[in-house]
Each structure stands twice: as C-alpha cells, then as structure tokens.
Tab-separated table of C-alpha atoms in Angstrom:
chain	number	residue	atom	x	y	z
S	1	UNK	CA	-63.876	1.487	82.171
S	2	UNK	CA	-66.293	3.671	83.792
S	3	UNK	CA	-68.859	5.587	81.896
S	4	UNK	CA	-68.847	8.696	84.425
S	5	UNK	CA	-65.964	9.380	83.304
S	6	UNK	CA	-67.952	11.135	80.174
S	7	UNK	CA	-71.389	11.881	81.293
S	8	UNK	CA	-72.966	15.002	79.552
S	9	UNK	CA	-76.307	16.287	78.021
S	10	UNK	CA	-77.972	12.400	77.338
S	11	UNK	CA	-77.778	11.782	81.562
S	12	UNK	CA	-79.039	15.279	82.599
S	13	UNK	CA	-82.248	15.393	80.446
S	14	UNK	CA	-83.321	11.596	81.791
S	15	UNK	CA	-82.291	12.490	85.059
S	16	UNK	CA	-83.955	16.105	85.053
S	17	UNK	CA	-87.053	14.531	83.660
S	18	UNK	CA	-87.056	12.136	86.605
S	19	UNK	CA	-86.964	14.976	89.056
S	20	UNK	CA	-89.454	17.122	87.344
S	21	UNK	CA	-92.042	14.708	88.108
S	22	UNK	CA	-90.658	13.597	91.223
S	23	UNK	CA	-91.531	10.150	90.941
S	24	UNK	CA	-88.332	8.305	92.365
S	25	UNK	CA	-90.034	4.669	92.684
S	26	UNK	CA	-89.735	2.647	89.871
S	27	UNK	CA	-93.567	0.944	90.351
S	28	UNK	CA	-97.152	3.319	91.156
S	29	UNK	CA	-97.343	6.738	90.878
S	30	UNK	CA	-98.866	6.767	87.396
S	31	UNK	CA	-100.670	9.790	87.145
S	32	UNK	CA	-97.723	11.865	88.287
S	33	UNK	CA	-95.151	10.509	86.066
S	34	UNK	CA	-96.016	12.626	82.759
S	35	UNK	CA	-94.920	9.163	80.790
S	36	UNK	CA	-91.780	8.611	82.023
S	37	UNK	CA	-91.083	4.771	83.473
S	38	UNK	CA	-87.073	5.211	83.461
S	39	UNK	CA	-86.497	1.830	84.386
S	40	UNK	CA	-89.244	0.169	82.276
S	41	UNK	CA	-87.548	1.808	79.429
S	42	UNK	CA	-84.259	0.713	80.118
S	43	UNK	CA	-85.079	-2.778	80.616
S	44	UNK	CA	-87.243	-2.257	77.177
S	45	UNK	CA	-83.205	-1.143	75.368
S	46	UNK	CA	-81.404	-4.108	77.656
S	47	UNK	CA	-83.668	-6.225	75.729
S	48	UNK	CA	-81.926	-4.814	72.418
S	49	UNK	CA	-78.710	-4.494	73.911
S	50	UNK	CA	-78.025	-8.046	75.284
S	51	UNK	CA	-80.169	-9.609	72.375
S	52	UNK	CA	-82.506	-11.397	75.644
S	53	UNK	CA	-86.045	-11.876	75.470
S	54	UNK	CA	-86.719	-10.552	79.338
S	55	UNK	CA	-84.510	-7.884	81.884
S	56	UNK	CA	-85.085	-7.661	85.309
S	57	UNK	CA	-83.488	-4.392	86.522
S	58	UNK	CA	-82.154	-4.287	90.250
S	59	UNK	CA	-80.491	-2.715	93.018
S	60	UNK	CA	-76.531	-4.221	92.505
S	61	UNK	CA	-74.642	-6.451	90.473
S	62	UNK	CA	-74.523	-8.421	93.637
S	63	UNK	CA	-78.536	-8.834	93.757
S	64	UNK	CA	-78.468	-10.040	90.354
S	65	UNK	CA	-76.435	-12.746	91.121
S	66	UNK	CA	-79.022	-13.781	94.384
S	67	UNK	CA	-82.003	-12.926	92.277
S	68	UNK	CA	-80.841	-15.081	89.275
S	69	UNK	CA	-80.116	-17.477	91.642
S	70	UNK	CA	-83.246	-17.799	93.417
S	71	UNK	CA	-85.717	-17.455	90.603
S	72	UNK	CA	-84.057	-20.791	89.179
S	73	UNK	CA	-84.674	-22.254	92.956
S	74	UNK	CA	-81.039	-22.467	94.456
S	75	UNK	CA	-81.475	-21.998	98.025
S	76	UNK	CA	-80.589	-24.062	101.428
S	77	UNK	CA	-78.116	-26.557	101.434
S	78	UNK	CA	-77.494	-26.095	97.286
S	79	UNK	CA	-73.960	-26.332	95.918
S	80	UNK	CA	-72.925	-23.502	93.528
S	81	UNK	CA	-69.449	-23.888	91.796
S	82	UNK	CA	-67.841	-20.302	91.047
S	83	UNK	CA	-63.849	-18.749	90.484
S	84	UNK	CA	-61.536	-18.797	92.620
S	85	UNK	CA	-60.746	-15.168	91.020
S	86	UNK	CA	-63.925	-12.568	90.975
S	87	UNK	CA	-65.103	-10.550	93.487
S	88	UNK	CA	-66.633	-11.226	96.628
S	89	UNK	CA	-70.026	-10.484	95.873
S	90	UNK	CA	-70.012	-14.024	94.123
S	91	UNK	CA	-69.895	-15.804	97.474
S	92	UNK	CA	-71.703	-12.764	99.447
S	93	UNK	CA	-74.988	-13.227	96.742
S	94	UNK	CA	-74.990	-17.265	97.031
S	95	UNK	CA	-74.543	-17.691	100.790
S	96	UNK	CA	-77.478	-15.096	101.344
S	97	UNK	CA	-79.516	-17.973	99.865
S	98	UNK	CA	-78.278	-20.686	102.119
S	99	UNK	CA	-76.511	-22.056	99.158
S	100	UNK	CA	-73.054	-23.415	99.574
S	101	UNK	CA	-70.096	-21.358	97.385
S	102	UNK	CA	-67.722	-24.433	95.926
S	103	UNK	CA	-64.629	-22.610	94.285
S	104	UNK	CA	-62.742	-23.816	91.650
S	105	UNK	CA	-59.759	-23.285	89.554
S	106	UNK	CA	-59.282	-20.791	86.709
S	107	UNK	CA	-57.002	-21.327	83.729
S	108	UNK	CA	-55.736	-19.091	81.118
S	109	UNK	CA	-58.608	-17.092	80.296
S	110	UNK	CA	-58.936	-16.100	83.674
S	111	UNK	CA	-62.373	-17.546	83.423
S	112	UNK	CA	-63.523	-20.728	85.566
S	113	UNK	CA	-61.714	-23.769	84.190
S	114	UNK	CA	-64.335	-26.821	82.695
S	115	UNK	CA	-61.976	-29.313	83.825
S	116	UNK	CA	-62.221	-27.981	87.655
S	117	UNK	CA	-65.956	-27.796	87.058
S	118	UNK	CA	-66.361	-31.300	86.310
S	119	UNK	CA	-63.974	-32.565	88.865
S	120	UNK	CA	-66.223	-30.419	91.686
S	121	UNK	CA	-69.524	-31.325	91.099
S	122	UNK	CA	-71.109	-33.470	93.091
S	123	UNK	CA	-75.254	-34.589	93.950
S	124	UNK	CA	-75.418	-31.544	95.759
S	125	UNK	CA	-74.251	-29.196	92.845
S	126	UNK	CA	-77.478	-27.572	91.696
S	127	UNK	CA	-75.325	-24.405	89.574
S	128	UNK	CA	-72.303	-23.402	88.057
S	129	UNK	CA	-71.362	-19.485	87.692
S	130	UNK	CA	-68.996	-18.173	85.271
S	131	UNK	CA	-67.409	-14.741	85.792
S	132	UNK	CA	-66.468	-12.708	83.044
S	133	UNK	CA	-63.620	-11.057	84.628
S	134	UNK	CA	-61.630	-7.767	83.495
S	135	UNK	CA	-63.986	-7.654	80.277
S	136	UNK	CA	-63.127	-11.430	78.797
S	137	UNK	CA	-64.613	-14.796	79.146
S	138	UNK	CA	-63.976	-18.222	79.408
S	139	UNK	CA	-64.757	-21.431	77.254
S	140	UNK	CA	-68.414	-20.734	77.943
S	141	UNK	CA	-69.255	-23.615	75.367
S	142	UNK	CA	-67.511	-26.295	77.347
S	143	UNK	CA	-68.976	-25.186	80.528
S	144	UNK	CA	-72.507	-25.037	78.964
S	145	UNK	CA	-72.157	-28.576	77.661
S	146	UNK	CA	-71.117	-29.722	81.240
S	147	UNK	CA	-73.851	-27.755	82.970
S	148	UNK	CA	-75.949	-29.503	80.095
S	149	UNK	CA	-74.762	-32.974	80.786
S	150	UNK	CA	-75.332	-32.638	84.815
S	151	UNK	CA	-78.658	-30.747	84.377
S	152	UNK	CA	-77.193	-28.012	86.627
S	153	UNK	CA	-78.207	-23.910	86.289
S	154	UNK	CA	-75.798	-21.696	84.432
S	155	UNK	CA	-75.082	-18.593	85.264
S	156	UNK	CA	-73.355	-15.935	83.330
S	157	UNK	CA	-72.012	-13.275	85.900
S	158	UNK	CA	-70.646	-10.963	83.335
S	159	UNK	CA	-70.919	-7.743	85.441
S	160	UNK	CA	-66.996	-6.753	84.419
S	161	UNK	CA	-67.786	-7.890	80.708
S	162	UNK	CA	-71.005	-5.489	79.130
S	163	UNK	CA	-70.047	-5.641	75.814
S	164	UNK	CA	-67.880	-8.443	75.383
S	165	UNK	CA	-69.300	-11.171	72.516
S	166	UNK	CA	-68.508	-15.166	72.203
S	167	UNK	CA	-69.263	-16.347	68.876
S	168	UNK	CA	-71.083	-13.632	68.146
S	169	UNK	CA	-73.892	-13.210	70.979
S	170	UNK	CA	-73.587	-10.984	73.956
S	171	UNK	CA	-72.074	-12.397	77.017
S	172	UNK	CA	-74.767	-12.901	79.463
S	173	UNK	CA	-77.255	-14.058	76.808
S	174	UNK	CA	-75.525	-17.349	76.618
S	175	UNK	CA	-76.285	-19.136	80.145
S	176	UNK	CA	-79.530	-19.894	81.488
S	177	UNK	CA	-79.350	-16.634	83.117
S	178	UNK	CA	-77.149	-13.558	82.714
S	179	UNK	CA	-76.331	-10.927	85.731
S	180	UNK	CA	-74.777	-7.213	84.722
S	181	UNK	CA	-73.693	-4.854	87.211
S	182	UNK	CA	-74.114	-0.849	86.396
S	183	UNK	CA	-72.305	0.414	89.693
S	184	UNK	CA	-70.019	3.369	89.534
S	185	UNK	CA	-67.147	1.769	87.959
S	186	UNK	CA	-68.716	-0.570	85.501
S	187	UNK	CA	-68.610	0.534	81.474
S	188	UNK	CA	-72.221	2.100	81.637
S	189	UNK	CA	-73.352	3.104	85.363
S	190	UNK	CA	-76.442	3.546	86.908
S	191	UNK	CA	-74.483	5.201	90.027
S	192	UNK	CA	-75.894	1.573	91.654
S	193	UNK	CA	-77.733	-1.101	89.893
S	194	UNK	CA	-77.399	-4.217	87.996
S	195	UNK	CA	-79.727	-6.655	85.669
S	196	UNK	CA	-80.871	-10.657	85.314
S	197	UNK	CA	-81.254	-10.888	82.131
S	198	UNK	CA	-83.281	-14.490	80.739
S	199	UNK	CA	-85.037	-16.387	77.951
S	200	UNK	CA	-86.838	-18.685	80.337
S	201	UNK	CA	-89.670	-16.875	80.960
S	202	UNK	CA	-90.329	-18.516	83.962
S	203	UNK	CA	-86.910	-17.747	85.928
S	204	UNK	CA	-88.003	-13.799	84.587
S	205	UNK	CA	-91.464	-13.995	85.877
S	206	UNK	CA	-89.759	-15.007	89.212
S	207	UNK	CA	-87.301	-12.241	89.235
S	208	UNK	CA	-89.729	-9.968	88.732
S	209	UNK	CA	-91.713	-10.760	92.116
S	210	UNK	CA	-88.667	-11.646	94.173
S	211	UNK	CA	-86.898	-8.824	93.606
S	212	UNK	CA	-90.113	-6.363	94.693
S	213	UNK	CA	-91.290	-8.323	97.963
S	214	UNK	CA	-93.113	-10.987	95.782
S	215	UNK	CA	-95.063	-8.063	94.446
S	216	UNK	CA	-96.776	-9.444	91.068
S	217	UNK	CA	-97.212	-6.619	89.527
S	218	UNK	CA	-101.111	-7.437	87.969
S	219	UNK	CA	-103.305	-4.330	87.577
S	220	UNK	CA	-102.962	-1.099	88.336
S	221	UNK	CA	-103.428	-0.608	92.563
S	222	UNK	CA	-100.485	-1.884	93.949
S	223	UNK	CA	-102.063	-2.295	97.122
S	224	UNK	CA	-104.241	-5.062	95.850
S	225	UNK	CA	-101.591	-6.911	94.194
S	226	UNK	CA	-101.249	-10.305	95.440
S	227	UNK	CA	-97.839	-12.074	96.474
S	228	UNK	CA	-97.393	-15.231	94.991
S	229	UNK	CA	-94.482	-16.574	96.676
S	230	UNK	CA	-91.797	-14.022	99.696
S	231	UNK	CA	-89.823	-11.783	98.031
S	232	UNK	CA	-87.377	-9.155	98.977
S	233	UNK	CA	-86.386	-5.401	98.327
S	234	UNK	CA	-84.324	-5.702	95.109
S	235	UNK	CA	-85.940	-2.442	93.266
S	236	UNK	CA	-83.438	0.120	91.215
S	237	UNK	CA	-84.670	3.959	91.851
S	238	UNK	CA	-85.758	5.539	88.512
S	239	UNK	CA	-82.849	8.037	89.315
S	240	UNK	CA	-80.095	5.108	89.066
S	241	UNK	CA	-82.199	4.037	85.944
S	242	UNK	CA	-82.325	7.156	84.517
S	243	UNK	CA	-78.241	7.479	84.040
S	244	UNK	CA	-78.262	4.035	83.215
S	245	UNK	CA	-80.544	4.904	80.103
S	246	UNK	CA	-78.802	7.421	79.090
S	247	UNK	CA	-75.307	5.261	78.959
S	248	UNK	CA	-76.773	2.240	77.469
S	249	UNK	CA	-77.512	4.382	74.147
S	250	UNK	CA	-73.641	5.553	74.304
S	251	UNK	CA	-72.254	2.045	74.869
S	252	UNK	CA	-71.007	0.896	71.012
S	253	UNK	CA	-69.501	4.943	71.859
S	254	UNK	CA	-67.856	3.171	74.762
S	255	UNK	CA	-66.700	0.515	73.741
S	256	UNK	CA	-64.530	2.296	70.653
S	257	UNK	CA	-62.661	4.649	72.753
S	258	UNK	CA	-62.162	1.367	75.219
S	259	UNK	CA	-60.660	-0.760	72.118
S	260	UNK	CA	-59.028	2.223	70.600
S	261	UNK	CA	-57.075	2.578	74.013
S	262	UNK	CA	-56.574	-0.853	74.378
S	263	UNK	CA	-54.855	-1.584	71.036
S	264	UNK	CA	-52.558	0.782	71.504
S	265	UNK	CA	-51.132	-0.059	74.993
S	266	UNK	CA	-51.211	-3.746	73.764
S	267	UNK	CA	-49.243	-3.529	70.694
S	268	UNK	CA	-46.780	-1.596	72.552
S	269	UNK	CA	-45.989	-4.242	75.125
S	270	UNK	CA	-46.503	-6.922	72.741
S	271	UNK	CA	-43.120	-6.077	71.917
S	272	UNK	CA	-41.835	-7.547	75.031
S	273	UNK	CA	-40.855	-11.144	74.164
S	274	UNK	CA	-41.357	-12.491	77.883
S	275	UNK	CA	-44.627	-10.864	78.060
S	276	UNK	CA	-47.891	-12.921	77.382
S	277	UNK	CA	-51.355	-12.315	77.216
S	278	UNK	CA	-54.965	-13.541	78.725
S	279	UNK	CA	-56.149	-16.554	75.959
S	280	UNK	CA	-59.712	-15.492	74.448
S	281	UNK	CA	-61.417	-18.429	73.425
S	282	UNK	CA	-61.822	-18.871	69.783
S	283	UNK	CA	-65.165	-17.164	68.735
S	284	UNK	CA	-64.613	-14.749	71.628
S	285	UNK	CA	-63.909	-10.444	71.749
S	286	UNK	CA	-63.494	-8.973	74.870
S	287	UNK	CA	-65.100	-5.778	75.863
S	288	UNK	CA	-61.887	-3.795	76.220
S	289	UNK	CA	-62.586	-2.592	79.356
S	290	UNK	CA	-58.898	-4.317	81.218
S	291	UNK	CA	-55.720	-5.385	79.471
S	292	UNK	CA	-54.407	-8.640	81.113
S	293	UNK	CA	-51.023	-9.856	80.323
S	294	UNK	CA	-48.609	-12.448	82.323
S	295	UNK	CA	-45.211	-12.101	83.224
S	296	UNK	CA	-42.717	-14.839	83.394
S	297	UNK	CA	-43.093	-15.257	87.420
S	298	UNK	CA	-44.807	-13.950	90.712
S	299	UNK	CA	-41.209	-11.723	91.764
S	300	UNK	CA	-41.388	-9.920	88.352
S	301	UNK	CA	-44.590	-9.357	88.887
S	302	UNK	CA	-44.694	-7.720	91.831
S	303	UNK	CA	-41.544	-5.696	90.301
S	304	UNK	CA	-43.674	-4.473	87.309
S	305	UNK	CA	-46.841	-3.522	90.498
S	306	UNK	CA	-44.502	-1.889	92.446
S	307	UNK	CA	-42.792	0.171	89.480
S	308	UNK	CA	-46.414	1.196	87.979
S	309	UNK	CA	-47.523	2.585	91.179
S	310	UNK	CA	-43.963	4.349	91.862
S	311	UNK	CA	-44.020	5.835	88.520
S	312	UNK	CA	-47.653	7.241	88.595
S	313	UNK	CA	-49.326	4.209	86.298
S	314	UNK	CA	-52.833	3.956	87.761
S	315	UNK	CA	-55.475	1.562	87.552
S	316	UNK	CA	-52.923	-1.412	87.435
S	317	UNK	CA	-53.635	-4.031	89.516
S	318	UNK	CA	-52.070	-7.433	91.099
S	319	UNK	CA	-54.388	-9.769	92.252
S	320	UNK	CA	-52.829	-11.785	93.884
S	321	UNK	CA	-51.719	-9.310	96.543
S	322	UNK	CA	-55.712	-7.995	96.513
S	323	UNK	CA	-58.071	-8.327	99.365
S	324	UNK	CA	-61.079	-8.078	97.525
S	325	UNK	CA	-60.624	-10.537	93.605
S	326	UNK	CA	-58.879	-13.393	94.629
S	327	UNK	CA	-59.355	-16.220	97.107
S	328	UNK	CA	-56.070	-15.580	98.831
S	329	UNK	CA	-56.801	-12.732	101.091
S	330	UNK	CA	-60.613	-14.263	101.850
S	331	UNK	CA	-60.301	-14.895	105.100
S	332	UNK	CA	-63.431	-13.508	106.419
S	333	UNK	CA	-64.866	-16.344	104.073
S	334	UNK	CA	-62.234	-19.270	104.906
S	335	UNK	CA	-62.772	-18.224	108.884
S	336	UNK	CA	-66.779	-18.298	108.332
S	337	UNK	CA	-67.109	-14.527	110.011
S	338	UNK	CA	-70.188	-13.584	109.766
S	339	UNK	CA	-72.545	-11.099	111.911
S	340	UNK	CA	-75.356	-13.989	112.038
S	341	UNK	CA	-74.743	-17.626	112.861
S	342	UNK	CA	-74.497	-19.620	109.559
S	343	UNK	CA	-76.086	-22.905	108.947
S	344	UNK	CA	-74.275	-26.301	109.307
S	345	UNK	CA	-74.701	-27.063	105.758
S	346	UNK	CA	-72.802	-23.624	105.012
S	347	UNK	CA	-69.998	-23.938	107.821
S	348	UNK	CA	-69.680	-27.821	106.384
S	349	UNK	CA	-69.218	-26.593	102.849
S	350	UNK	CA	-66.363	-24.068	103.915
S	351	UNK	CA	-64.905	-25.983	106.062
S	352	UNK	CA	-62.096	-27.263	103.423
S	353	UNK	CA	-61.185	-23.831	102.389
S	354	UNK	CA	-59.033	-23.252	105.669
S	355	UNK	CA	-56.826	-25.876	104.180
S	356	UNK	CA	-57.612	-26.316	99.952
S	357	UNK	CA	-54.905	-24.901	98.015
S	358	UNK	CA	-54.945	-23.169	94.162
S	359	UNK	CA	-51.606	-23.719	92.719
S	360	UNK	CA	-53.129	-23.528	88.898
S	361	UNK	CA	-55.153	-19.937	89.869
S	362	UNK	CA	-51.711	-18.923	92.358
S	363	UNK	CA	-49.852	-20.085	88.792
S	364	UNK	CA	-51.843	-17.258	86.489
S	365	UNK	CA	-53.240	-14.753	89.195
S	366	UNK	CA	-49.301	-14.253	90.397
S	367	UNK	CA	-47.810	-13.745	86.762
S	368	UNK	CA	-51.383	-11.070	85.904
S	369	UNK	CA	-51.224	-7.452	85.612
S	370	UNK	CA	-55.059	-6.544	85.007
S	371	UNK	CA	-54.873	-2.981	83.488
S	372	UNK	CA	-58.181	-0.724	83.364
S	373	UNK	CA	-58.429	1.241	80.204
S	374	UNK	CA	-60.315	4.744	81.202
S	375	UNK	CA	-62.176	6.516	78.463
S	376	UNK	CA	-61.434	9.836	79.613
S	377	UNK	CA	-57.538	9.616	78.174
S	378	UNK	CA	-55.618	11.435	75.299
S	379	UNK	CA	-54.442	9.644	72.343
S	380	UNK	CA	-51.202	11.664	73.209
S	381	UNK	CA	-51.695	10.447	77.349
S	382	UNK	CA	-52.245	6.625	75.938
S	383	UNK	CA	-49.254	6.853	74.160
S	384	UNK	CA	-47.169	8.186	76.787
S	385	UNK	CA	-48.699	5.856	79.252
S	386	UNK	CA	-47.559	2.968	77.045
S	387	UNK	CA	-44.364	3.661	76.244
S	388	UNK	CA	-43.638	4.433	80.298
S	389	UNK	CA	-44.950	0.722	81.129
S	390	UNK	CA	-43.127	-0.934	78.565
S	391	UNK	CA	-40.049	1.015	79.805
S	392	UNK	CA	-40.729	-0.240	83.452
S	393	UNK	CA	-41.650	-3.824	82.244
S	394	UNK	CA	-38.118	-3.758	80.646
S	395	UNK	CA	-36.318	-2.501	83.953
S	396	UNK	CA	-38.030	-5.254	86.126
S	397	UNK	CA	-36.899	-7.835	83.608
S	398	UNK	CA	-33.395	-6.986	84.116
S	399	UNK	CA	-33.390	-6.674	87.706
C-alpha cells in the first residue's frame, strides 16, 4: 500500500524546490517563495483527483476526521455513530470535540452496517461516519439515505480507501464530507498529513479557519487577518505537501501495480472452496490496497495468522487479535483512560461499552485475514507469495 515504497525523481524536485526557498509554512512568506505554494497546489490536483469542489489539506488523517467534524458543528454532548472495526483515531478525533463515539456493527463489507445505524440513532445523534477500511466500502447509498432521512452529517472516512470508486465517483466525494489520510503507510504519503474534502462550501470555508487558529486567510498580512470564530493548529508543512504532490500525480500508477498484485494473489486462493471473500457493494471497486477474505471459523483463522507469520508472509493481519482496528482490545476507551478528566456526557456515553457485546463484527472480524498488497514486489515474488499462502491455507484446513 504505501507509496514510499517507490519514491524517485517526481518527490525530490518538489521537495528540493521547497528547500531552496526555505519557506516550510504553508501560509506568508510570499516574496521568498519564488512561486511555489506546495500545498495550495496540491489541494488545487485533490480537487481533480477526488472530483470535489473544495480540499482542506491538514496535519493527519486523524485531524481530518475532527476538522470535518467541527466545521459541520458536532461538538459537546453530540452523538457520532462509527465501526466497531477502524482505527482508533475514529474515536480519538470525535471525543477531542466533546462528541460522544456510538459504535456499531459491521457486516460483510467490513463497512458500518445500515441496519446497526438505524437501530443506534437516537435525538442525540447529530453524525454518522463510515470507514472505508482495507481499501473497500460499504453500502454507502443506504447509509446516505438514512443519514438523509434523520437529517444527520455524513462522513466519509476513507483514509485506507484513496482510490477506491462506488458507482463510479471517488470515495470520499460521496458524504457530506470526505477525510483522506497521507501518513507513511497510506497509498500516496505526505510522510504526515491528511485532507477534508467538501461540496458545501460552507463546512470548507470553516475548515479552512479552524484548522489555522481561526485564521481567515483575507489579504495579504497575516497579522491583520481577523479570526472569525477559535480555531486550532491543523496546518500540513509544505515539506509533507510537497511528497504528497508528487504521489498524487503517480496514483492511477499506484493503483495498477496494487490491482495487478491483487488479482493475482486472489485468483490463487480463490481456488480454495472454504475460502470467501469481503462483499463489494454492487456499483463498488476497491482500491486494491488489502485483500480480505474469510475463513470458515475464528480457530482456522488464527491457524492461517500463525502459519503466515511462521512462514515469512508479511503484512497479514488478524484483527481480531489487534490492539489498535478492532473494538476488542479498546480498553483504554471501554475503561475511559484518559490524561484529562472527561465530561459526564462522554463518561455517560461509554459507559455501556464495559458491558455491549459484537457478536455480528466478532462473527466477520474472527473469520478476516486483511492482506496488504506492497507495490514494491516482483511478479515472480507475487507469485511465489501466493502459491506459499494457499499452501498454508490448505494445511490449516486439514489440521
């Protein structure tokens, strides 16, 4: 998945131009800069790329999620619904607002289920946030309809998914509001940064001041700028945004060495009768950046984990034993630990978690292997690496 795993003559020239100037801060300086506004011309080919009318570049995927969230006005006391499977930077970015995390079940797709959406929403519910995990999505149309039919905020996280499509439009450029993370291991990196992408133009005027200390960027001396409303520090460096504009021009690159790998490692365990695979809703193509398939239960499973990391098969991973994607290991969150005391409404609106139980996400998290396809392979390595984990699928179905 990561695009440092092929950076070459596109990233040095942006990033040398960046340093030649020495302007690192993405606003002021103009006179020094020669012309170059990295991160103004990044958000200018996210605009192209995601098919969006406005991109707010910042720090992290994870402030994308809190920005998006707070230029739509979810704050204190506000109930967001969100995945029981993601990462935690869902919860991390909606508690910083005051807002209340309410997770949910997945299904098949791995994505948030509708039918757990509906069931969980109650007068408090102000947003719901799909996550586009392991580069595929869920039945975004459903979910829009419901967000639709409650008058609730929807939020696209799709910061595992750049690239990915439903029914022909980018994900992220579906919801209300779309959030993209470029960190080190996403498809195209910034080193660290992320987007909120929009075509409210409000929600993007706000992201644009919140995420610079309510800066609003009118004139040309930021000192004199006014501040129409608090902010905070959200801003990407024009280093990060210099990498990052160099991989967004190689992503349809990216993307065809991800599929290429993909298909192959796919149709070779497709051959596996007991082996099934992640549903992608009709309309949908996934960014090829993970292959997710399901074994018959949670003890072959953890057979088929254990035998991929014994017999050198990297970047496989099971969930459901993870401390970082999946609700089960969350205790910090189910225990409410946290460095500053929390506010009722929060500590109220986790307190069910010490006690709620997933069976449905427990039912497809425990059967996943999520498998990250790297870029940097050999057709030769890819089909070696396939034929070994169909071989150790096979011996952990016997056993």
């Amino acid at each position: 998945m990561p695009g440092f795993e092929l950076f070459g003559d596109l990233e040095r020239k942006e990033v040398n131009e960046v340093l030649d100037n020495g302007v690192l801060m993405r606003y002021g300086f103009d006179g020094m800069r020669n012309g170059h506004w990295k991160a103004k011309a990044l958000e200018a080919e996210l605009t192209k790329t995601f098919e969006t009318k406005h991109v707010q570049l910042v720090s992290s995927g994870t402030a994308a999620v809190s920005v998006a969230l707070a230029s739509a006005g979810v704050g204190a006391g506000d109930e967001v619904i969100m995945p029981t499977f993601t990462f935690v930077a869902s919860f991390e970015a909606i508690m910083m607002l005051g807002a209340i995390p309410v997770l949910v079940d997945i299904d098949d797709t791995l994505a948030i289920d509708p039918k757990a959406v509906e069931a969980a929403i109650t007068p408090k519910t102000k947003a719901v946030m799909m996550v586009q995990m392991c580069g595929s999505m869920g039945d975004l149309n459903t979910v829009q309809s419901i967000c639709e039919k409650y008058d609730l905020i929807f939020v696209e996280d799709a910061c595992q998914a750049i690239g990915g499509t439903y029914d022909g439009k980018p994900l992220g450029s579906i919801g209300d509001l779309g959030c993209f993370s470029f960190d080190f291991v996403k498809t195209i990196t910034c080193g660290e940064g992320g987007a909120v992408i929009t075509n409210n133009s409000d929600y993007y005027l706000n992201a644009d001041h919140y995420s610079d200390h309510g800066h609003d960027h009118e004139g040309n001396d930021r000192g004199a700028e006014t501040h129409p409303f608090l902010g905070y520090n959200f801003r990407i460096s024009e280093l990060n945004a210099a990498v990052g504009l160099a991989q967004v021009k190689r992503l349809p690159e990216f993307i065809g060495i991800q599929k290429k790998h993909y298909t192959i490692i796919r149709n070779a365990i497709s051959q596996i009768p007991e082996v099934t695979f992640r549903t992608v809703p009709a309309g949908g193509e996934e960014s090829y950046a993970f292959l997710n398939f399901f074994l018959p239960d949670l003890e072959i499973a953890r057979k088929v984990s254990k035998g991929f990391k014994d017999n050198g098969i990297d970047v496989c991973f099971h969930y459901y034993d993870n401390n970082w994607h999946y609700i089960r290991k969350w205790e910090h969150l189910k225990n409410k630990k946290s460095l500053f005391p929390l506010s009722a409404e929060i500590k109220q609106g986790l307190e069910n978690l010490k006690h709620q139980t997933f069976e449905q996400s427990d039912h497809f998290i425990g059967r996943n292997i999520s498998c990250l396809i790297k870029m940097s392979w050999t057709e030769n390595e890819v089909a070696k690496r396939a034929e070994n984990m169909v071989s150790i699928i096979k011996d952990a179905l016997k056993s």
